[in-house]
C-alpha positions as a printed NumPy array, in Angstrom:
array([[-17.233,  17.743,   1.23 ],
       [-19.556,  18.827,   4.008],
       [-18.363,  18.872,   7.571],
       [-20.238,  19.758,  10.728],
       [-18.229,  20.088,  13.878],
       [-15.521,  17.561,  12.977],
       [-13.867,  16.562,  16.209],
       [-13.223,  12.82 ,  16.117],
       [-11.204,  10.363,  14.098],
       [-13.844,   9.4  ,  11.521],
       [-12.521,   9.281,   7.967],
       [-13.575,  12.333,   5.939],
       [-16.859,  12.464,   4.098],
       [-16.949,  11.905,   0.332],
       [-19.129,  14.66 ,  -1.054],
       [-19.381,  12.875,  -4.408],
       [-21.198,  10.087,  -2.595],
       [-23.474,  12.508,  -0.819],
       [-21.71 ,  11.982,   2.484],
       [-21.497,  14.571,   5.238],
       [-20.098,  14.721,   8.762],
       [-21.977,  15.287,  12.023],
       [-20.449,  15.82 ,  15.467],
       [-22.281,  13.675,  18.017],
       [-20.914,  14.06 ,  21.521],
       [-17.124,  14.123,  21.304],
       [-16.877,  12.206,  18.043],
       [-17.38 ,  13.012,  14.387],
       [-19.644,  10.601,  12.474],
       [-20.079,  10.186,   8.747],
       [-23.591,  10.371,   7.322],
       [-23.758,   8.064,   4.309],
       [-26.997,   7.754,   2.357],
       [-26.744,   4.118,   1.36 ],
       [-29.636,   2.266,  -0.262],
       [-30.231,   0.37 ,   2.987],
       [-30.192,   3.534,   5.055],
       [-32.58 ,   5.33 ,   2.734],
       [-34.988,   2.397,   2.589],
       [-35.074,   2.337,   6.412],
       [-35.601,   6.094,   6.505],
       [-38.422,   5.807,   3.959],
       [-40.081,   3.025,   5.989],
       [-40.212,   5.399,   8.951],
       [-40.662,   8.803,   7.352],
       [-42.666,   8.038,   4.21 ],
       [-41.672,   8.586,   0.591],
       [-38.304,  10.289,   0.207],
       [-39.552,  12.598,  -2.554],
       [-42.17 ,  13.932,  -0.134],
       [-39.457,  14.376,   2.467],
       [-37.39 ,  16.409,  -0.05 ],
       [-40.48 ,  18.519,  -0.886],
       [-41.169,  19.204,   2.799],
       [-37.516,  20.195,   3.285],
       [-37.688,  22.537,   0.277],
       [-40.819,  24.142,   1.618],
       [-39.28 ,  24.609,   5.073],
       [-41.692,  22.07 ,   6.551],
       [-39.192,  19.411,   7.649],
       [-39.669,  18.533,  11.31 ],
       [-36.779,  18.275,  13.755],
       [-37.717,  14.65 ,  14.378],
       [-37.529,  13.91 ,  10.614],
       [-34.145,  15.581,  10.341],
       [-32.766,  13.578,  13.272],
       [-34.297,  10.357,  11.923],
       [-32.75 ,  10.856,   8.467],
       [-29.398,  11.601,   9.978],
       [-29.654,   8.6  ,  12.317],
       [-30.52 ,   6.207,   9.522],
       [-27.584,   7.462,   7.468],
       [-25.072,   6.676,  10.234],
       [-23.14 ,   3.383,  10.093],
       [-25.24 ,   0.868,  12.003],
       [-22.105,  -0.46 ,  13.748],
       [-21.278,   1.941,  16.576],
       [-24.278,   4.169,  15.781],
       [-25.104,   6.407,  18.726],
       [-28.629,   6.394,  20.142],
       [-31.198,   8.458,  18.233],
       [-31.572,  10.823,  21.199],
       [-27.868,  11.663,  20.883],
       [-28.368,  12.529,  17.223],
       [-31.265,  14.821,  18.146],
       [-29.185,  16.473,  20.804],
       [-26.301,  16.935,  18.324],
       [-28.726,  18.653,  15.899],
       [-29.894,  20.974,  18.676],
       [-26.358,  21.699,  19.798],
       [-25.204,  22.532,  16.245],
       [-28.37 ,  24.497,  15.421],
       [-30.656,  24.138,  12.427],
       [-28.628,  26.516,  10.283],
       [-25.485,  24.419,  10.725],
       [-27.433,  21.246,   9.934],
       [-28.682,  22.719,   6.66 ],
       [-25.414,  21.894,   4.855],
       [-25.335,  18.166,   5.64 ],
       [-29.061,  18.002,   4.982],
       [-28.588,  19.555,   1.533],
       [-25.822,  17.093,   0.809],
       [-27.991,  14.087,   1.724],
       [-31.052,  15.408,  -0.094],
       [-28.945,  16.185,  -3.153],
       [-27.755,  12.585,  -3.222],
       [-31.344,  11.368,  -2.905],
       [-32.469,  13.546,  -5.825],
       [-29.465,  13.388,  -8.185],
       [-27.615,  10.247,  -7.225],
       [-23.887,   9.994,  -7.858],
       [-24.304,  11.071, -11.352]])
């Protein structure tokens, strides 16, 4: 299970599903890479395999990281994208590497 600044009452992330936690403002939010979320991310960011390759090469942009995280948040009660970007900046890129690895691992390997 990956956690990043857990402060709120969100239920814990299920690492077997590729879930991770992200603190946004004063609340903790679960990042869940559902099919719908990943399709929406792919529509915006391009092919997910290319995104994984860019991340592996250290070429992932801050905007791409924030967009992937934003799309993986529950659409109900999802904070604005700017808040997600600010949360990434507040936590720092090193702290965001763990939830990113969890999400990308789910994209590559699935639940399997």
